[in-house]
CSV table of C-alpha atoms in Angstrom, one decimal:
chain,number,residue,atom,x,y,z
A,16,UNK,CA,97.2,99.8,45.8
A,17,UNK,CA,96.5,99.2,49.4
A,18,UNK,CA,93.2,100.4,49.8
A,19,UNK,CA,91.7,99.1,46.4
A,20,UNK,CA,92.3,95.9,47.7
A,21,UNK,CA,91.3,96.2,51.0
A,22,UNK,CA,87.8,98.4,48.9
A,23,UNK,CA,87.7,95.0,46.4
A,24,UNK,CA,88.3,92.8,50.0
A,25,UNK,CA,85.3,95.0,51.4
A,26,UNK,CA,82.5,95.0,48.7
A,27,UNK,CA,83.4,90.5,48.0
A,28,UNK,CA,83.4,89.6,51.8
A,29,UNK,CA,79.9,91.5,51.6
A,30,UNK,CA,78.6,89.8,49.1
A,31,UNK,CA,79.4,86.7,49.7
A,32,UNK,CA,77.6,86.8,53.6
A,33,UNK,CA,74.3,87.3,52.0
A,34,UNK,CA,74.8,84.2,48.8
A,35,UNK,CA,76.9,81.8,51.7
A,36,UNK,CA,73.6,83.5,54.3
A,37,UNK,CA,70.5,82.6,51.8
A,38,UNK,CA,72.7,79.0,51.6
A,39,UNK,CA,73.0,77.9,55.1
A,40,UNK,CA,69.9,78.5,55.4
A,41,UNK,CA,68.6,76.7,52.7
A,42,UNK,CA,70.8,73.5,54.1
A,43,UNK,CA,69.5,74.1,57.7
A,44,UNK,CA,65.6,74.0,56.9
A,45,UNK,CA,66.6,70.8,54.9
A,46,UNK,CA,67.7,69.6,58.2
A,47,UNK,CA,65.3,70.9,60.3
A,48,UNK,CA,61.9,71.7,59.0
A,49,UNK,CA,60.2,74.8,59.2
A,50,UNK,CA,61.9,76.9,61.8
A,51,UNK,CA,63.3,79.8,60.0
A,52,UNK,CA,63.3,82.5,62.2
A,53,UNK,CA,65.0,79.9,65.2
A,54,UNK,CA,67.6,78.8,61.6
A,55,UNK,CA,68.1,82.9,60.9
A,56,UNK,CA,68.9,84.0,64.6
A,57,UNK,CA,71.7,80.6,65.0
A,58,UNK,CA,73.5,81.7,61.8
A,59,UNK,CA,73.1,85.7,62.5
A,60,UNK,CA,74.5,84.3,66.9
A,61,UNK,CA,77.6,82.7,64.2
A,62,UNK,CA,78.2,85.7,62.2
A,63,UNK,CA,78.2,87.8,64.8
A,64,UNK,CA,81.1,85.8,66.7
A,65,UNK,CA,78.8,84.8,69.7
A,66,UNK,CA,77.1,82.1,71.7
A,67,UNK,CA,73.9,81.0,71.4
A,68,UNK,CA,71.9,80.0,74.6
A,69,UNK,CA,69.0,77.1,73.0
A,70,UNK,CA,65.9,76.9,75.6
A,71,UNK,CA,63.2,74.3,74.6
A,72,UNK,CA,62.1,70.4,75.3
A,73,UNK,CA,63.6,67.8,74.9
A,74,UNK,CA,63.3,66.7,70.7
A,75,UNK,CA,62.8,70.2,68.3
A,76,UNK,CA,66.2,69.9,67.4
A,77,UNK,CA,68.6,72.1,69.5
A,78,UNK,CA,71.4,69.5,68.5
A,79,UNK,CA,71.2,69.0,64.7
A,80,UNK,CA,71.6,72.3,65.3
A,81,UNK,CA,74.1,72.9,66.4
A,82,UNK,CA,75.8,70.4,64.6
A,83,UNK,CA,74.7,71.6,61.3
A,84,UNK,CA,76.6,74.7,61.6
A,85,UNK,CA,79.3,73.0,62.5
A,86,UNK,CA,78.9,71.0,59.6
A,87,UNK,CA,77.8,74.0,57.5
A,88,UNK,CA,80.9,75.2,58.0
A,89,UNK,CA,83.1,73.3,57.8
A,90,UNK,CA,85.0,73.8,61.5
A,91,UNK,CA,85.2,70.7,64.5
A,92,UNK,CA,82.2,70.2,66.3
A,93,UNK,CA,82.5,69.2,69.8
A,94,UNK,CA,79.3,68.0,72.4
A,95,UNK,CA,79.4,68.5,76.0
A,96,UNK,CA,77.0,66.1,77.8
A,97,UNK,CA,76.7,68.2,81.0
A,98,UNK,CA,75.9,66.0,84.4
A,99,UNK,CA,75.8,66.7,88.3
A,100,UNK,CA,79.5,65.3,88.8
A,101,UNK,CA,81.3,66.8,86.3
A,102,UNK,CA,84.2,69.0,87.6
A,103,UNK,CA,86.2,71.6,85.6
A,104,UNK,CA,89.5,70.0,84.9
A,105,UNK,CA,86.4,67.4,82.7
A,106,UNK,CA,85.2,70.7,79.7
A,107,UNK,CA,88.6,72.8,80.4
A,108,UNK,CA,91.3,69.2,79.8
A,109,UNK,CA,93.9,68.5,82.7
A,110,UNK,CA,97.7,67.7,82.9
A,111,UNK,CA,98.1,63.9,83.0
A,112,UNK,CA,101.3,61.8,83.7
A,113,UNK,CA,103.1,61.0,80.7
A,114,UNK,CA,104.1,57.0,81.2
A,115,UNK,CA,107.0,56.5,79.3
A,116,UNK,CA,108.9,60.1,80.3
A,117,UNK,CA,107.5,60.7,84.1
A,118,UNK,CA,106.1,64.9,82.1
A,119,UNK,CA,103.1,66.0,82.9
A,120,UNK,CA,100.7,66.9,80.1
A,121,UNK,CA,97.9,69.0,78.9
A,122,UNK,CA,95.7,67.1,77.7
A,123,UNK,CA,92.4,68.8,75.3
A,124,UNK,CA,89.7,69.2,76.4
A,125,UNK,CA,86.1,69.0,75.3
A,126,UNK,CA,86.8,72.5,75.4
A,127,UNK,CA,89.5,72.5,71.6
A,128,UNK,CA,87.0,72.7,68.6
A,129,UNK,CA,85.8,76.1,66.8
A,130,UNK,CA,81.8,75.1,67.8
A,131,UNK,CA,81.1,73.1,70.8
A,132,UNK,CA,77.0,72.2,72.3
A,133,UNK,CA,77.3,72.1,75.9
A,134,UNK,CA,73.7,69.9,76.5
A,135,UNK,CA,71.8,70.3,79.5
A,136,UNK,CA,74.4,73.3,80.9
A,137,UNK,CA,72.0,74.0,83.6
A,138,UNK,CA,72.8,70.1,84.9
A,139,UNK,CA,76.5,70.5,85.8
A,140,UNK,CA,77.6,72.6,88.7
A,141,UNK,CA,77.7,75.9,89.6
A,142,UNK,CA,82.1,75.2,89.8
A,143,UNK,CA,81.8,73.6,86.9
A,144,UNK,CA,79.3,76.0,85.4
A,145,UNK,CA,82.5,78.9,86.4
A,146,UNK,CA,84.6,77.5,83.6
A,147,UNK,CA,83.3,78.2,81.4
A,148,UNK,CA,83.5,81.8,82.2
A,149,UNK,CA,86.8,82.6,81.3
A,150,UNK,CA,86.0,80.1,77.5
A,151,UNK,CA,83.6,82.9,76.8
A,152,UNK,CA,84.5,85.3,77.4
A,153,UNK,CA,89.1,85.5,76.6
A,154,UNK,CA,88.2,82.3,74.1
A,155,UNK,CA,90.6,81.0,76.3
A,156,UNK,CA,91.4,78.5,79.1
A,157,UNK,CA,93.2,78.1,82.0
A,158,UNK,CA,94.5,75.2,83.6
A,159,UNK,CA,97.7,75.4,86.0
A,160,UNK,CA,98.6,78.3,85.3
A,161,UNK,CA,98.8,77.5,82.2
A,162,UNK,CA,96.7,79.7,79.7
A,163,UNK,CA,95.8,78.3,76.4
A,164,UNK,CA,93.6,80.0,73.5
A,165,UNK,CA,91.1,78.8,72.0
A,166,UNK,CA,90.5,77.7,68.1
A,167,UNK,CA,89.6,80.8,66.3
A,168,UNK,CA,86.5,81.2,65.8
A,169,UNK,CA,84.7,80.1,68.9
A,170,UNK,CA,81.3,79.8,69.2
A,171,UNK,CA,79.3,77.2,71.9
A,172,UNK,CA,76.4,76.7,71.9
A,173,UNK,CA,74.5,75.7,75.1
A,174,UNK,CA,70.5,73.2,75.9
A,175,UNK,CA,68.5,73.6,78.9
A,176,UNK,CA,64.9,72.6,79.7
A,177,UNK,CA,63.6,75.1,81.4
A,178,UNK,CA,61.3,72.5,83.1
A,179,UNK,CA,63.2,70.1,84.4
A,180,UNK,CA,63.5,71.2,88.0
A,181,UNK,CA,65.0,68.0,89.6
A,182,UNK,CA,68.7,67.9,89.3
A,183,UNK,CA,68.7,71.0,87.6
A,184,UNK,CA,71.1,73.8,88.6
A,185,UNK,CA,69.9,77.6,88.1
A,186,UNK,CA,72.9,79.1,85.3
A,187,UNK,CA,73.9,82.5,87.5
A,188,UNK,CA,73.8,86.0,85.7
A,189,UNK,CA,77.6,86.7,85.1
A,190,UNK,CA,76.5,83.1,82.7
A,191,UNK,CA,73.9,84.1,81.4
A,192,UNK,CA,74.9,88.2,80.3
A,193,UNK,CA,77.6,85.4,78.4
A,194,UNK,CA,74.8,84.8,75.8
A,195,UNK,CA,74.9,86.7,72.9
A,196,UNK,CA,71.5,85.9,72.2
A,197,UNK,CA,68.2,83.7,73.7
A,198,UNK,CA,66.5,81.6,71.2
A,199,UNK,CA,63.2,78.7,71.8
A,200,UNK,CA,63.0,76.1,68.4
A,201,UNK,CA,59.6,75.0,69.9
A,202,UNK,CA,57.4,72.8,68.5
A,203,UNK,CA,56.7,72.4,64.4
A,204,UNK,CA,53.4,72.7,62.4
A,205,UNK,CA,51.3,69.6,62.3
A,206,UNK,CA,52.5,70.4,58.1
A,207,UNK,CA,55.9,70.8,59.0
A,208,UNK,CA,56.7,67.9,60.9
A,209,UNK,CA,53.9,65.7,58.3
A,210,UNK,CA,56.5,66.7,56.0
A,211,UNK,CA,60.2,65.2,58.0
A,212,UNK,CA,58.9,62.6,58.6
A,213,UNK,CA,58.3,62.1,55.2
A,214,UNK,CA,62.4,63.0,54.6
A,215,UNK,CA,62.9,60.9,57.7
A,216,UNK,CA,62.1,57.6,55.3
A,217,UNK,CA,64.3,59.2,53.1
A,218,UNK,CA,67.0,59.0,54.3
A,219,UNK,CA,70.2,56.8,54.6
A,220,UNK,CA,71.7,54.6,57.2
A,221,UNK,CA,73.7,57.0,58.8
A,222,UNK,CA,71.5,60.4,57.9
A,223,UNK,CA,71.8,63.1,55.8
A,224,UNK,CA,74.6,65.4,56.4
A,225,UNK,CA,75.0,69.1,56.0
A,226,UNK,CA,77.8,70.2,52.7
A,227,UNK,CA,80.0,72.9,54.2
A,228,UNK,CA,79.0,75.7,52.2
A,229,UNK,CA,82.6,77.8,53.9
A,230,UNK,CA,85.6,77.0,55.4
A,231,UNK,CA,86.3,77.5,59.1
A,232,UNK,CA,88.9,80.4,57.6
A,233,UNK,CA,86.0,81.7,55.3
A,234,UNK,CA,84.1,82.1,59.2
A,235,UNK,CA,87.4,84.1,60.7
A,236,UNK,CA,86.8,86.2,57.5
A,237,UNK,CA,83.5,87.0,57.2
A,238,UNK,CA,83.4,87.8,60.7
A,239,UNK,CA,86.1,90.1,61.0
A,240,UNK,CA,84.1,92.2,58.2
A,241,UNK,CA,81.6,92.9,60.2
A,242,UNK,CA,83.2,94.6,63.1
A,243,UNK,CA,83.8,96.4,60.1
A,244,UNK,CA,80.1,97.6,59.9
A,245,UNK,CA,79.6,101.1,60.1
A,246,UNK,CA,77.6,102.0,63.5
A,247,UNK,CA,76.9,105.8,63.5
A,248,UNK,CA,77.3,107.7,67.1
A,249,UNK,CA,73.9,107.7,67.2
A,250,UNK,CA,73.0,104.8,67.2
A,251,UNK,CA,75.4,103.8,70.0
A,252,UNK,CA,74.0,106.5,72.1
A,253,UNK,CA,70.7,105.3,70.7
A,254,UNK,CA,72.0,101.3,72.0
A,255,UNK,CA,72.8,102.7,74.7
A,256,UNK,CA,68.9,103.8,76.1
A,257,UNK,CA,67.3,101.5,75.6
A,258,UNK,CA,69.7,99.4,77.8
A,259,UNK,CA,69.5,102.3,80.0
A,260,UNK,CA,65.8,102.0,80.1
A,261,UNK,CA,66.2,98.4,81.6
A,262,UNK,CA,67.5,99.0,84.4
A,263,UNK,CA,65.4,102.0,85.3
A,264,UNK,CA,61.9,99.6,84.5
A,265,UNK,CA,60.1,100.0,87.6
A,266,UNK,CA,59.4,96.2,87.2
A,267,UNK,CA,62.9,95.5,86.4
A,268,UNK,CA,65.2,94.6,90.0
A,269,UNK,CA,68.9,93.8,87.4
A,270,UNK,CA,68.3,95.8,83.7
A,271,UNK,CA,71.2,94.5,80.6
A,272,UNK,CA,74.9,95.1,81.4
A,273,UNK,CA,77.1,97.3,79.0
A,274,UNK,CA,78.1,93.6,77.7
A,275,UNK,CA,74.7,93.4,77.0
A,276,UNK,CA,74.9,96.9,74.3
A,277,UNK,CA,77.0,95.6,72.8
A,278,UNK,CA,76.0,92.3,72.1
A,279,UNK,CA,73.4,94.3,71.0
A,280,UNK,CA,75.5,96.1,68.8
A,281,UNK,CA,77.6,93.2,67.7
A,282,UNK,CA,74.1,91.7,66.3
A,283,UNK,CA,73.3,94.9,65.0
A,284,UNK,CA,76.3,94.1,62.4
A,285,UNK,CA,76.0,91.0,61.5
A,286,UNK,CA,72.3,91.7,60.5
A,287,UNK,CA,72.9,94.5,58.6
A,288,UNK,CA,75.8,92.3,57.0
A,289,UNK,CA,73.7,89.4,55.8
A,290,UNK,CA,71.0,91.8,54.1
A,291,UNK,CA,74.2,93.2,52.0
A,292,UNK,CA,74.7,96.6,53.7
A,293,UNK,CA,77.6,98.0,55.2
A,294,UNK,CA,76.2,100.8,57.2
A,295,UNK,CA,73.4,99.5,60.9
A,296,UNK,CA,69.6,101.7,60.9
A,297,UNK,CA,67.3,101.0,63.8
A,298,UNK,CA,65.3,98.3,62.2
A,299,UNK,CA,68.3,95.3,62.6
A,300,UNK,CA,68.8,96.8,66.8
A,301,UNK,CA,64.3,97.6,67.8
A,302,UNK,CA,63.6,93.4,65.9
A,303,UNK,CA,67.4,92.3,67.7
A,304,UNK,CA,67.0,93.9,71.5
A,305,UNK,CA,64.7,91.0,72.1
A,306,UNK,CA,66.8,87.7,71.4
A,307,UNK,CA,69.5,89.5,72.7
A,308,UNK,CA,68.4,91.9,75.7
A,309,UNK,CA,65.8,89.6,77.4
A,310,UNK,CA,68.0,87.2,79.2
A,311,UNK,CA,69.7,89.2,80.8
A,312,UNK,CA,67.2,90.9,83.0
A,313,UNK,CA,66.4,89.6,86.6
A,314,UNK,CA,63.1,91.4,87.2
A,315,UNK,CA,61.0,91.5,90.5
A,316,UNK,CA,57.7,89.9,91.7
A,317,UNK,CA,55.5,90.5,89.5
A,318,UNK,CA,52.4,87.9,88.0
A,319,UNK,CA,51.5,89.8,84.5
A,320,UNK,CA,56.0,91.1,83.0
A,321,UNK,CA,58.2,88.9,80.9
A,322,UNK,CA,61.1,90.1,80.3
A,323,UNK,CA,60.3,89.5,76.7
A,324,UNK,CA,57.7,91.5,77.7
A,325,UNK,CA,59.6,94.6,79.3
A,326,UNK,CA,62.3,94.8,76.5
A,327,UNK,CA,59.6,95.2,73.9
A,328,UNK,CA,57.8,97.8,76.0
A,329,UNK,CA,61.2,99.4,76.4
A,330,UNK,CA,61.9,99.6,72.5
A,331,UNK,CA,58.2,100.8,71.8
A,332,UNK,CA,58.7,104.1,74.7
A,333,UNK,CA,63.1,104.7,73.3
A,334,UNK,CA,62.8,107.3,70.7
A,335,UNK,CA,63.8,106.2,68.2
A,336,UNK,CA,65.3,107.8,64.9
A,337,UNK,CA,62.7,108.7,61.5
A,338,UNK,CA,63.0,108.6,58.4
A,339,UNK,CA,63.5,110.9,55.8
A,340,UNK,CA,63.4,111.0,51.9
A,341,UNK,CA,67.1,113.4,51.9
A,342,UNK,CA,68.5,110.9,54.0
A,343,UNK,CA,67.5,108.3,51.7
A,344,UNK,CA,68.6,109.7,48.9
A,345,UNK,CA,71.7,110.8,50.3
A,346,UNK,CA,72.0,107.0,51.5
A,347,UNK,CA,71.9,105.8,47.6
A,348,UNK,CA,74.2,107.9,46.7
A,349,UNK,CA,77.0,107.5,49.8
A,350,UNK,CA,79.9,105.5,50.1
A,351,UNK,CA,82.2,102.9,50.9
A,352,UNK,CA,84.2,104.8,53.4
A,353,UNK,CA,81.7,105.7,57.2
A,354,UNK,CA,82.4,109.1,57.9
A,355,UNK,CA,80.8,110.0,54.2
A,356,UNK,CA,77.1,107.9,55.8
A,357,UNK,CA,75.2,110.5,55.6
A,358,UNK,CA,73.9,110.0,59.6
A,359,UNK,CA,76.8,110.7,60.5
A,360,UNK,CA,76.2,114.2,59.7
A,361,UNK,CA,75.8,115.7,62.8
A,362,UNK,CA,73.4,118.4,63.3
A,363,UNK,CA,74.8,121.9,64.2
A,364,UNK,CA,74.1,122.3,68.2
A,365,UNK,CA,71.7,119.4,68.9
A,366,UNK,CA,72.7,116.0,70.4
A,367,UNK,CA,68.7,114.4,69.2
A,368,UNK,CA,68.8,111.0,68.7
A,369,UNK,CA,65.8,112.7,66.6
A,370,UNK,CA,67.1,111.9,64.0
A,371,UNK,CA,66.6,111.3,59.6
A,372,UNK,CA,67.8,108.1,58.6
A,373,UNK,CA,67.6,105.7,55.3
A,374,UNK,CA,65.2,102.5,55.3
A,375,UNK,CA,66.2,98.8,55.2
A,376,UNK,CA,64.7,98.7,51.5
A,377,UNK,CA,67.8,101.1,50.3
A,378,UNK,CA,69.9,100.5,48.2
A,379,UNK,CA,73.7,99.7,49.2
A,380,UNK,CA,76.5,101.0,46.9
A,381,UNK,CA,79.2,98.4,48.8
A,382,UNK,CA,76.7,95.8,47.4
A,383,UNK,CA,74.7,96.2,44.5
A,384,UNK,CA,78.7,97.5,42.8
A,385,UNK,CA,79.7,94.1,44.8
A,386,UNK,CA,77.8,92.5,42.3
A,387,UNK,CA,78.0,94.5,39.4
A,388,UNK,CA,81.5,94.7,39.7
A,389,UNK,CA,81.8,90.7,38.7
A,390,UNK,CA,78.0,88.6,38.9
A,391,UNK,CA,79.5,85.5,38.3
A,392,UNK,CA,82.9,84.9,38.9
A,393,UNK,CA,85.0,82.3,37.7
A,394,UNK,CA,86.7,79.0,38.2
A,395,UNK,CA,90.3,80.6,38.8
A,396,UNK,CA,88.8,83.1,41.1
A,397,UNK,CA,86.3,81.1,43.2
A,398,UNK,CA,88.9,78.2,43.3
A,399,UNK,CA,88.7,74.8,44.9
A,400,UNK,CA,87.3,76.8,49.4
A,401,UNK,CA,84.3,78.7,47.6
A,402,UNK,CA,80.6,78.4,46.3
A,403,UNK,CA,79.9,77.9,42.9
A,404,UNK,CA,78.0,81.5,42.5
A,405,UNK,CA,77.2,80.8,38.8
A,406,UNK,CA,74.9,77.5,40.0
A,407,UNK,CA,73.8,78.5,43.3
A,408,UNK,CA,75.5,74.9,44.6
A,409,UNK,CA,78.3,75.1,47.8
A,410,UNK,CA,81.4,73.1,47.0
A,411,UNK,CA,83.0,69.7,48.8
A,412,UNK,CA,86.8,70.6,47.6
A,413,UNK,CA,88.6,71.7,50.6
A,414,UNK,CA,91.5,73.7,50.7
A,415,UNK,CA,94.5,72.9,53.0
A,416,UNK,CA,94.1,76.8,53.7
A,417,UNK,CA,90.6,76.8,54.0
A,418,UNK,CA,90.9,80.1,52.5
A,419,UNK,CA,91.8,79.9,48.6
A,420,UNK,CA,88.1,81.4,47.4
A,421,UNK,CA,89.5,84.8,49.7
A,422,UNK,CA,92.2,85.4,48.4
A,423,UNK,CA,91.2,84.9,45.1
A,424,UNK,CA,90.2,88.4,44.7
A,425,UNK,CA,93.6,90.0,45.2
A,426,UNK,CA,94.5,88.1,41.7
């Protein structure tokens, strides 16, 4: 019985992730016009449970993207505007004297939120930047010797302007390494900017606030589902080979760390889940390698190479598991259990990466079963917090628990 419930949860969360992704993309595209790739990477980072670094010039929508992500997930949001005189206690919180009792009490800092925007991170001193390290890695802050957990899920979205150097500090490698993905939004195309101006005229006084697509509890459940996406041992080896190649490259002084390997695997799992698959394929890793690994590299002096070029070269030169019709047919008929994956069947006496893999277009039986089982859930199944599958519109009512839609799966 428990196994059936677990399988049902797996099917529904996979289907909901694909559906929720489409809804999130549509909502964010209404807010930030013409930047689908940046929106895709931001949503992927959110689902993977990672942190996002946006490096770009002012006015391209960095703050708007961060705020919209929090609103779409119906989550708490706080913004920290970094300045050179800011102290660590200004972001972690501090102990303050209560006037009536004379006792020291903890006063929460702005990190106590699900989504935290750290604007112009490179304007803060190295000491203040270091205060973020524990929060980003441990999801907790230590004040006066007491460690306090942060809300879960927890995501930091930091921004920096690459063209301003006066009054800024270089981001240390330890901090850069804690960001799963680094992206640049860039200026919009002419037609997209014109469309933005037309939409701006129709906005109300407070602007258009995107309606929530999922609750905070559902966001957390999808992160948990992402962790169960199967990554075969040979793909783990492939990721390790890619990362090791960055350390051995002739133009690289400091290559990607083991944390980078973990981040690449987690991002690939999130992309597989958003694609309706219960397994990772090589294309997931190849497509995300530049976004996940490039900001972790420190290059030797070379005017002809950039970190992005190094990663592309490494991906091109590293052997990739190959495809075959046999593996594709096996994948189409695979069971839901990761152990039954066709590419987890080791070739006798070989550890080579030259293996056969299903293509990205090969249907996932898990995703198909989810759609066949109940393509149009009833109102009782959806309850208050879930999406309205039949109409494609998100619901605005929220239950106190936030996960009533998922509770309906087990009725």
